[in-house]
Amino acid sequence: MGSTASARNGTWRNWGGNVSVRPAREVTPASVDELAAAVRRAAEDGLTVKPVGTGHSFTSIAATDGVLVRPHLLTGIRDIDREAGTVTVEGGTPLRRLNVALAREGLSLANMGDIMEQTVSGATSTGTHGTGRDSASLAAQIRGLELVTADGSVLTCSREENPEVFAAARIGLGALGIVTAITFAVEPIFLLHAREEPMPFDRVCAEFDQLHAENEHFEFYWFPHTGNTNTKRNNRSAGPERPVPQLRGWLEDEFLSNGVFQVANWVGRAVPAAVPAIAQVSSRALSARTYTDIPYKVFTSPRRVRFVEMEYAVPREALVETLRELKAMVDRSPLRVSFPVEVRTAPADDITLSTASGRDSAYIAVHMFKGTPYQGYFTAAERIFTAHEGRPHWGKIHTRDAAYFSRVYPRFAEFTALRDRLDPERRFRNDHLRRVLGA
C-alpha cells in the first residue's frame, strides 16, 4: 500500500507527499527507558524531539529538524484485562496489528476510523475518528495513558491519576509528551451489519436527522458536480456472519474504489474539464450491497489512491446548511473536484482539544487527488466551515492559528497552561505547534 511515510537520504516525507523535513538525527528506541534517555540527550544538545508514526497527517504536526523518533520497535500488546474490559498497547503499534490481535482474543474496540495504517499514538494524538451516534473517536475510548515528558520522566494518567493531564493528553498533538502506551476500553467482539446504498443528495439532507438517529453509525459520500451520494449504515447484528464475497470485495473495494478511481483521477488531473462527466459515472459505479462482519472489516477499508485532505467538525445541527453551502460553492465555481466529500458524525466528548469537545459534531472532509492544485478548493471550503465555528481535524490541512482556536475551543487556555507546565522549554515544539498553540 505504501501506507507509511518514506525516508530517503535522510529526508522524511509524509504519506500525502506534501510535507518533507531533514532531521538532525533519527532514533529508534526499543524501550521506554531508551526513549526517555533520547529525550534527555536531545535536551543536552539543545534539540527538539518529535515522534513520527506512519505520516498519515497532512499537516506538518510531526515534522522536526531536531531528533526524529521512530516508534516501530515500541509495539505490541502489554496487557489484556478482561474483567476491566481494557487492553494496554505500546504507542507505536499500528491499528491494523491491534485490531487483528484483539479479534484473535475475541475482543474489539467499539468504534474506529476508516483506515488502519496509523500507529495508535499518532491516530489518537490527532483525534482520528470514525462515525457514530453514541460511540466517539479513538481517543474517547482511552482509559489510561503513559507518556515520556520533556524532562525524560515517565508520567501515567487516567481519570483517577493526573486527571488534568488525562483530559488533555488523549488528544495531545504531540505537544505534551511522547505517548508510549495507551489503555483502551474494549468489549467482546461483535458483528456489524453494513448497508451501503446510493441516495440523492437532497434526500440525504432532508432525512439526515432521521438517518443519524436510527443508525449506530451513519456516513455518506457526496460526489461533487452531481446530486448523488453513497450512504453507509452500520448497526450491531446478532448474525450470522455474511462477509462480502472475495471476488465482489476485490471488484468493489480494490478495482472500483482504488483501481478505476485512480485512473479516473489521473484523467481528471490531466483534463480537468472531464471531471464532472467522470463524477457522474463514479457516483454510480458502486451498487447497493449489504454484508455482516466483525467491526474492523466493516469500519475500515483500503485507501490506495493518494490524496490531500481538509476536514472540519461543525456543530451537528449546522451540518445540512454547511453542506448545502459547500455544494452551491462548487456548483458556481470553476473548480473541478474528482474526490467525493465524506460526511460523518460524533457525539460530544470531554477531551480538551477534541474536535467534538463539548458539542455533538458532524465532520465534512474535502479531498483532492495528490498532485492537483487544492488551495482554491480548500480555501473556499474553509471559509464556509469557519463561518459555522468549524474545528479542523488536527492531522489535516487547515490555515487556522491559536487566535482562532482560543475562540472555538472553550478550554483552549487549559491546554496551553498544561503545556507550559509539562514542557516549559518547548522540547516538543515545531513550527506547526507554534502556529496552532501559540509561542
Coordinates of C-alpha atoms in Angstrom, one line a residue:
M1 CA 0.0 0.0 0.0
G2 CA 2.9 2.3 0.5
S3 CA 0.9 3.2 3.6
T4 CA 3.7 4.6 5.6
A5 CA 5.8 7.7 5.2
S6 CA 9.1 7.4 3.3
A7 CA 12.6 8.3 4.2
R8 CA 15.3 8.8 1.6
N9 CA 18.7 10.3 2.0
G10 CA 17.8 11.5 5.5
T11 CA 14.6 13.3 4.4
W12 CA 11.3 12.3 6.0
R13 CA 8.1 12.6 3.9
N14 CA 4.5 12.1 4.9
W15 CA 2.0 9.8 3.2
G16 CA 0.3 12.6 1.2
G17 CA 3.8 13.8 0.0
N18 CA 3.1 17.4 0.9
V19 CA 5.5 17.6 4.0
S20 CA 9.2 16.8 4.0
V21 CA 11.9 17.5 6.5
R22 CA 15.5 16.7 7.3
P23 CA 16.0 15.9 11.0
A24 CA 19.4 16.3 12.7
R25 CA 19.2 12.7 13.8
E26 CA 16.9 9.7 14.0
V27 CA 16.4 7.4 16.9
T28 CA 14.6 4.1 17.1
P29 CA 14.2 3.3 20.8
A30 CA 13.5 -0.3 21.8
S31 CA 12.1 0.5 25.2
V32 CA 10.5 3.4 27.2
D33 CA 13.8 3.8 29.1
E34 CA 15.7 4.2 25.8
L35 CA 13.2 6.8 24.6
A36 CA 13.5 8.7 27.9
A37 CA 17.3 8.7 27.5
A38 CA 16.9 10.0 23.9
V39 CA 14.7 12.9 25.1
R40 CA 17.3 13.8 27.9
R41 CA 20.1 13.6 25.3
A42 CA 18.2 15.9 23.0
A43 CA 17.8 18.4 25.8
E44 CA 21.6 18.3 26.5
D45 CA 22.2 19.0 22.8
G46 CA 19.6 21.8 22.6
L47 CA 17.5 19.8 20.0
T48 CA 13.7 19.5 19.7
V49 CA 12.1 16.0 19.6
K50 CA 9.2 14.6 17.6
P51 CA 7.9 11.1 17.2
V52 CA 6.6 10.2 13.8
G53 CA 4.1 7.4 13.1
T54 CA 3.2 6.4 9.6
G55 CA 2.9 10.0 8.3
H56 CA -0.8 9.9 7.7
S57 CA -1.2 13.5 8.9
F58 CA -1.4 16.1 6.1
T59 CA -0.1 18.8 8.3
S60 CA 3.5 19.2 9.5
I61 CA 2.4 18.3 13.0
A62 CA 5.2 15.6 13.3
A63 CA 7.9 17.5 11.3
T64 CA 11.2 18.2 13.1
D65 CA 14.7 19.4 12.2
G66 CA 15.8 18.0 15.6
V67 CA 15.5 14.4 16.8
L68 CA 13.1 12.3 14.9
V69 CA 11.8 9.4 17.0
R70 CA 10.6 6.3 15.1
P71 CA 8.4 4.2 17.3
H72 CA 8.2 1.0 15.3
L73 CA 10.0 -1.1 18.0
L74 CA 7.6 0.1 20.7
T75 CA 4.8 -2.2 19.5
G76 CA 2.6 -5.0 20.8
I77 CA 0.0 -5.6 23.5
R78 CA 1.3 -5.3 27.1
D79 CA -1.8 -6.4 28.9
I80 CA -5.4 -7.6 28.5
D81 CA -7.7 -7.1 31.5
R82 CA -10.9 -8.9 30.6
E83 CA -12.6 -8.1 33.9
A84 CA -12.0 -4.3 33.4
G85 CA -12.6 -4.6 29.7
T86 CA -9.3 -2.9 28.8
V87 CA -6.2 -3.6 26.7
T88 CA -2.9 -1.8 27.1
V89 CA -0.8 -1.4 24.0
E90 CA 2.6 0.1 23.1
G91 CA 2.3 3.5 21.5
G92 CA 4.0 2.5 18.2
T93 CA 1.6 -0.3 17.5
P94 CA -0.2 0.1 14.1
L95 CA -4.0 0.0 14.4
R96 CA -4.1 -2.9 12.0
R97 CA -2.0 -5.0 14.4
L98 CA -4.1 -4.0 17.3
N99 CA -7.4 -4.8 15.6
V100 CA -6.2 -8.2 14.3
A101 CA -4.7 -9.1 17.7
L102 CA -7.9 -8.1 19.6
A103 CA -10.0 -10.1 17.1
R104 CA -7.9 -13.2 17.8
E105 CA -8.6 -12.7 21.5
G106 CA -12.4 -12.3 20.8
L107 CA -12.3 -8.5 21.6
S108 CA -12.8 -5.3 19.7
L109 CA -12.8 -1.5 20.0
A110 CA -16.3 0.0 19.9
N111 CA -15.6 2.3 17.0
M112 CA -12.7 3.2 14.7
G113 CA -11.7 5.3 11.7
D114 CA -11.8 4.2 8.1
I115 CA -8.2 3.1 7.7
M116 CA -5.9 1.1 10.0
E117 CA -2.5 2.2 8.8
Q118 CA -1.7 4.6 11.6
T119 CA 0.0 4.0 14.9
V120 CA -2.3 4.1 17.9
S121 CA -0.4 7.1 19.4
G122 CA -0.4 9.0 16.1
A123 CA -4.0 8.3 15.5
T124 CA -5.3 9.3 18.9
S125 CA -3.0 12.3 19.3
T126 CA -4.5 13.9 16.2
G127 CA -8.1 13.0 17.1
T128 CA -8.7 10.3 14.5
H129 CA -12.4 9.2 14.5
G130 CA -15.0 7.2 12.6
T131 CA -18.7 7.9 12.6
G132 CA -21.0 7.2 15.5
R133 CA -24.3 8.3 17.1
D134 CA -23.2 7.1 20.6
S135 CA -19.6 6.0 20.2
A136 CA -16.9 8.5 19.7
S137 CA -13.3 8.9 18.5
L138 CA -10.4 6.5 19.2
A139 CA -9.2 9.0 21.9
A140 CA -12.5 8.9 23.6
Q141 CA -12.1 5.1 24.1
I142 CA -8.8 5.7 26.1
R143 CA -8.8 4.7 29.8
G144 CA -5.2 5.4 30.6
L145 CA -2.0 6.8 29.1
E146 CA 1.7 6.6 29.7
L147 CA 3.9 9.4 28.3
V148 CA 7.6 10.5 28.4
T149 CA 7.6 14.1 29.3
A150 CA 10.2 16.8 28.4
D151 CA 12.5 16.1 31.3
G152 CA 12.7 12.4 30.4
S153 CA 10.4 11.3 33.2
V154 CA 7.5 8.8 32.6
L155 CA 4.0 10.0 33.6
T156 CA 0.9 7.9 33.7
C157 CA -2.6 9.3 33.7
S158 CA -6.2 8.3 33.8
R159 CA -9.5 9.7 35.2
E160 CA -8.2 8.9 38.7
E161 CA -4.4 9.6 38.3
N162 CA -3.3 13.0 37.0
P163 CA -6.8 13.6 35.6
E164 CA -6.0 17.1 34.3
V165 CA -3.2 15.6 32.1
F166 CA -5.6 12.8 31.1
A167 CA -8.2 15.4 30.0
A168 CA -5.8 16.9 27.5
A169 CA -3.2 14.2 26.6
R170 CA -5.7 11.9 25.0
I171 CA -5.6 14.3 22.0
G172 CA -2.2 15.9 22.9
L173 CA -1.0 16.9 19.4
G174 CA 2.5 15.7 20.4
A175 CA 2.8 18.9 22.5
L176 CA 2.7 17.4 26.0
G177 CA 5.0 14.4 25.7
I178 CA 5.6 11.2 23.7
V179 CA 2.8 8.7 24.2
T180 CA 4.5 5.3 24.9
A181 CA 1.4 3.2 25.9
I182 CA -2.3 3.5 25.7
T183 CA -5.0 1.6 27.6
F184 CA -8.2 1.3 25.5
A185 CA -11.6 0.2 26.6
V186 CA -12.5 -2.9 24.6
E187 CA -15.5 -5.3 24.5
P188 CA -16.3 -8.8 23.4
I189 CA -16.2 -8.9 19.6
F190 CA -19.5 -8.3 17.9
L191 CA -20.9 -8.3 14.4
L192 CA -21.9 -5.2 12.4
H193 CA -24.5 -5.3 9.6
A194 CA -23.5 -2.8 6.9
R195 CA -26.0 -1.4 4.4
E196 CA -24.5 0.6 1.6
E197 CA -26.7 2.3 -1.0
P198 CA -26.8 5.3 -3.3
M199 CA -29.2 8.1 -2.3
P200 CA -29.9 11.5 -3.9
F201 CA -28.1 14.4 -2.1
D202 CA -31.4 16.3 -1.5
R203 CA -32.9 13.2 0.2
V204 CA -29.9 12.7 2.5
C205 CA -30.1 16.3 3.5
A206 CA -33.8 16.2 4.1
E207 CA -33.6 12.9 6.1
F208 CA -30.2 13.4 7.8
D209 CA -31.6 13.8 11.4
Q210 CA -33.6 10.7 11.0
L211 CA -30.8 8.7 9.4
H212 CA -28.5 9.8 12.2
A213 CA -31.0 8.9 14.9
E214 CA -31.9 5.5 13.5
N215 CA -28.4 4.1 13.0
E216 CA -25.5 3.5 15.3
H217 CA -23.0 4.5 12.6
F218 CA -24.2 6.6 9.6
E219 CA -22.0 8.2 7.0
F220 CA -22.2 9.2 3.4
Y221 CA -20.1 10.4 0.5
W222 CA -21.3 13.2 -1.8
F223 CA -19.8 13.3 -5.3
P224 CA -19.2 17.0 -6.3
H225 CA -20.7 18.0 -9.7
T226 CA -23.5 15.5 -9.1
G227 CA -26.7 15.2 -7.0
N228 CA -25.6 11.7 -5.9
T229 CA -24.3 10.3 -2.7
N230 CA -23.4 6.8 -1.4
T231 CA -24.7 6.1 2.1
K232 CA -23.4 3.6 4.7
R233 CA -25.3 2.4 7.7
N234 CA -23.6 0.1 10.2
N235 CA -25.5 -1.4 13.1
R236 CA -24.9 -4.2 15.5
S237 CA -26.2 -7.6 14.4
A238 CA -27.0 -11.0 16.0
G239 CA -25.6 -12.5 12.9
P240 CA -25.0 -14.7 11.1
E241 CA -21.7 -13.5 9.7
R242 CA -22.1 -12.8 5.9
P243 CA -18.8 -11.2 4.7
V244 CA -18.5 -9.6 1.3
P245 CA -17.7 -12.5 -1.1
Q246 CA -14.0 -12.3 -2.0
L247 CA -14.4 -11.6 -5.7
R248 CA -17.0 -9.0 -5.2
G249 CA -14.9 -7.4 -2.4
W250 CA -12.0 -7.2 -4.8
L251 CA -14.1 -5.8 -7.5
E252 CA -15.7 -3.1 -5.4
D253 CA -13.0 -2.3 -2.8
E254 CA -9.9 -2.7 -5.0
F255 CA -10.9 -2.5 -8.6
L256 CA -13.6 0.2 -8.5
S257 CA -12.7 2.1 -5.2
N258 CA -9.0 2.1 -5.8
G259 CA -8.0 0.9 -9.3
V260 CA -10.6 2.6 -11.6
F261 CA -10.8 5.5 -9.2
Q262 CA -7.0 6.0 -9.5
V263 CA -7.3 6.1 -13.3
A264 CA -10.3 8.4 -13.1
N265 CA -8.2 10.8 -11.0
W266 CA -5.3 10.6 -13.4
V267 CA -7.7 11.6 -16.3
G268 CA -9.2 14.3 -14.2
R269 CA -5.8 15.7 -13.3
A270 CA -4.8 15.8 -17.0
V271 CA -8.1 17.0 -18.3
P272 CA -10.0 18.9 -15.5
A273 CA -12.9 19.6 -17.9
A274 CA -13.7 15.9 -17.9
V275 CA -14.2 15.7 -14.1
P276 CA -18.0 16.4 -13.9
A277 CA -18.6 13.6 -16.5
I278 CA -16.3 11.2 -14.7
A279 CA -18.1 12.1 -11.4
Q280 CA -21.4 11.1 -12.8
V281 CA -20.0 7.7 -13.7
S282 CA -18.0 7.3 -10.4
S283 CA -21.0 8.1 -8.3
R284 CA -23.0 5.3 -9.9
A285 CA -20.2 2.7 -10.1
L286 CA -20.9 1.2 -6.7
S287 CA -24.2 -0.5 -6.4
A288 CA -26.1 -1.2 -3.2
R289 CA -24.8 -4.0 -1.0
T290 CA -25.3 -5.5 2.5
Y291 CA -22.9 -7.6 4.5
T292 CA -22.3 -8.6 8.1
D293 CA -18.8 -9.0 9.6
I294 CA -16.6 -8.2 12.6
P295 CA -16.0 -4.5 13.3
Y296 CA -12.6 -3.7 11.7
K297 CA -13.7 -5.4 8.5
V298 CA -16.7 -3.2 8.3
F299 CA -15.4 0.1 9.6
T300 CA -12.1 0.2 7.7
S301 CA -11.2 -0.2 4.0
P302 CA -8.0 0.1 1.9
R303 CA -7.3 3.6 0.6
R304 CA -4.6 3.3 -2.1
V305 CA -5.3 6.4 -4.1
R306 CA -3.1 9.2 -2.7
F307 CA -4.7 12.5 -1.8
V308 CA -4.6 15.5 0.4
E309 CA -7.4 16.3 2.7
M310 CA -9.1 19.0 4.8
E311 CA -11.7 18.1 7.4
Y312 CA -13.8 20.3 9.7
A313 CA -16.1 19.4 12.6
V314 CA -19.2 21.7 12.7
P315 CA -22.0 21.5 15.3
R316 CA -24.2 18.6 14.2
E317 CA -27.3 20.8 13.8
A318 CA -25.3 23.0 11.3
L319 CA -24.3 20.1 9.0
V320 CA -27.0 20.3 6.3
E321 CA -26.8 24.1 6.0
T322 CA -23.0 23.9 5.8
L323 CA -23.1 21.1 3.2
R324 CA -25.6 22.9 1.0
E325 CA -23.3 26.0 1.1
L326 CA -20.4 23.8 0.0
K327 CA -22.4 22.3 -2.8
A328 CA -23.6 25.7 -4.0
M329 CA -20.0 27.0 -3.9
V330 CA -18.7 24.1 -6.0
D331 CA -21.6 24.4 -8.5
R332 CA -21.0 28.1 -9.2
S333 CA -17.1 27.9 -9.2
P334 CA -14.8 26.8 -12.0
L335 CA -13.4 24.1 -9.6
R336 CA -13.2 20.5 -10.8
V337 CA -13.3 18.1 -7.9
S338 CA -12.8 14.4 -8.6
F339 CA -12.9 13.2 -5.0
P340 CA -16.1 12.6 -3.0
V341 CA -16.8 14.7 0.1
E342 CA -17.1 12.5 3.2
V343 CA -19.6 13.2 6.0
R344 CA -19.6 11.6 9.4
T345 CA -20.7 12.3 13.0
A346 CA -19.6 12.0 16.6
P347 CA -21.2 12.6 20.0
A348 CA -19.8 15.3 22.3
D349 CA -16.8 14.2 24.4
D350 CA -14.9 15.7 27.3
I351 CA -11.3 15.8 25.8
T352 CA -9.9 19.4 26.0
L353 CA -9.0 19.8 22.3
S354 CA -11.2 17.1 20.7
T355 CA -13.0 18.4 17.6
A356 CA -16.1 17.1 19.4
S357 CA -15.3 18.6 22.8
G358 CA -18.5 19.7 24.4
R359 CA -20.6 19.5 21.3
D360 CA -22.3 16.9 19.1
S361 CA -20.4 17.2 15.9
A362 CA -20.6 16.4 12.2
Y363 CA -17.5 16.1 10.0
I364 CA -17.2 17.3 6.5
A365 CA -14.0 16.1 4.7
V366 CA -12.9 17.5 1.4
H367 CA -10.1 15.8 -0.6
M368 CA -8.1 16.4 -3.7
F369 CA -6.1 13.9 -5.7
K370 CA -2.3 14.1 -5.0
G371 CA -0.6 16.4 -7.4
T372 CA -3.7 18.5 -8.3
P373 CA -3.8 22.2 -7.1
Y374 CA -6.0 22.0 -4.0
Q375 CA -5.6 25.5 -2.5
G376 CA -8.5 27.2 -4.3
Y377 CA -11.0 24.5 -3.3
F378 CA -9.7 24.2 0.3
T379 CA -9.7 27.9 0.9
A380 CA -13.3 28.3 -0.3
A381 CA -14.4 25.3 1.7
E382 CA -12.6 26.6 4.8
R383 CA -14.4 29.9 4.5
I384 CA -17.7 28.1 4.7
F385 CA -16.6 25.8 7.6
T386 CA -15.2 28.6 9.8
A387 CA -18.4 30.7 9.3
H388 CA -20.0 27.8 11.3
E389 CA -17.4 27.8 14.1
G390 CA -15.8 24.7 12.5
R391 CA -12.9 23.0 14.2
P392 CA -10.3 21.5 11.8
H393 CA -9.0 17.9 12.2
W394 CA -5.6 18.2 13.8
G395 CA -4.0 15.9 11.2
K396 CA -5.5 17.5 8.1
I397 CA -4.8 20.7 6.1
H398 CA -6.1 24.0 7.5
T399 CA -4.9 27.5 7.9
R400 CA -6.1 28.3 11.4
D401 CA -4.0 29.5 14.3
A402 CA -4.0 29.9 18.1
A403 CA -6.1 33.0 18.0
Y404 CA -8.9 31.1 16.1
F405 CA -8.7 28.0 18.3
S406 CA -8.9 30.1 21.5
R407 CA -12.3 31.2 20.1
V408 CA -13.7 27.8 19.1
Y409 CA -12.3 25.8 22.0
P410 CA -13.7 27.0 25.3
R411 CA -10.9 25.1 27.2
F412 CA -8.0 26.1 24.9
A413 CA -6.2 28.0 27.7
E414 CA -6.4 24.9 29.9
F415 CA -4.4 23.0 27.3
T416 CA -1.8 25.7 26.8
A417 CA -1.3 26.1 30.6
L418 CA -0.7 22.4 30.9
R419 CA 1.8 22.5 28.1
D420 CA 3.6 25.3 29.9
R421 CA 3.8 23.1 33.0
L422 CA 4.9 19.9 31.2
D423 CA 7.1 21.3 28.5
P424 CA 8.3 24.8 29.7
E425 CA 11.3 24.7 27.3
R426 CA 9.2 23.5 24.4
R427 CA 11.3 20.4 23.8
F428 CA 8.4 19.1 21.6
R429 CA 7.8 22.2 19.6
N430 CA 7.9 22.7 15.9
D431 CA 6.6 25.4 13.5
H432 CA 3.2 23.8 13.2
L433 CA 2.6 23.7 17.0
R434 CA 3.8 27.3 17.3
R435 CA 1.1 28.3 14.9
V436 CA -1.8 26.3 16.4
L437 CA -0.9 26.6 20.1
G438 CA 1.0 29.9 20.1
A439 CA 4.5 30.5 21.3

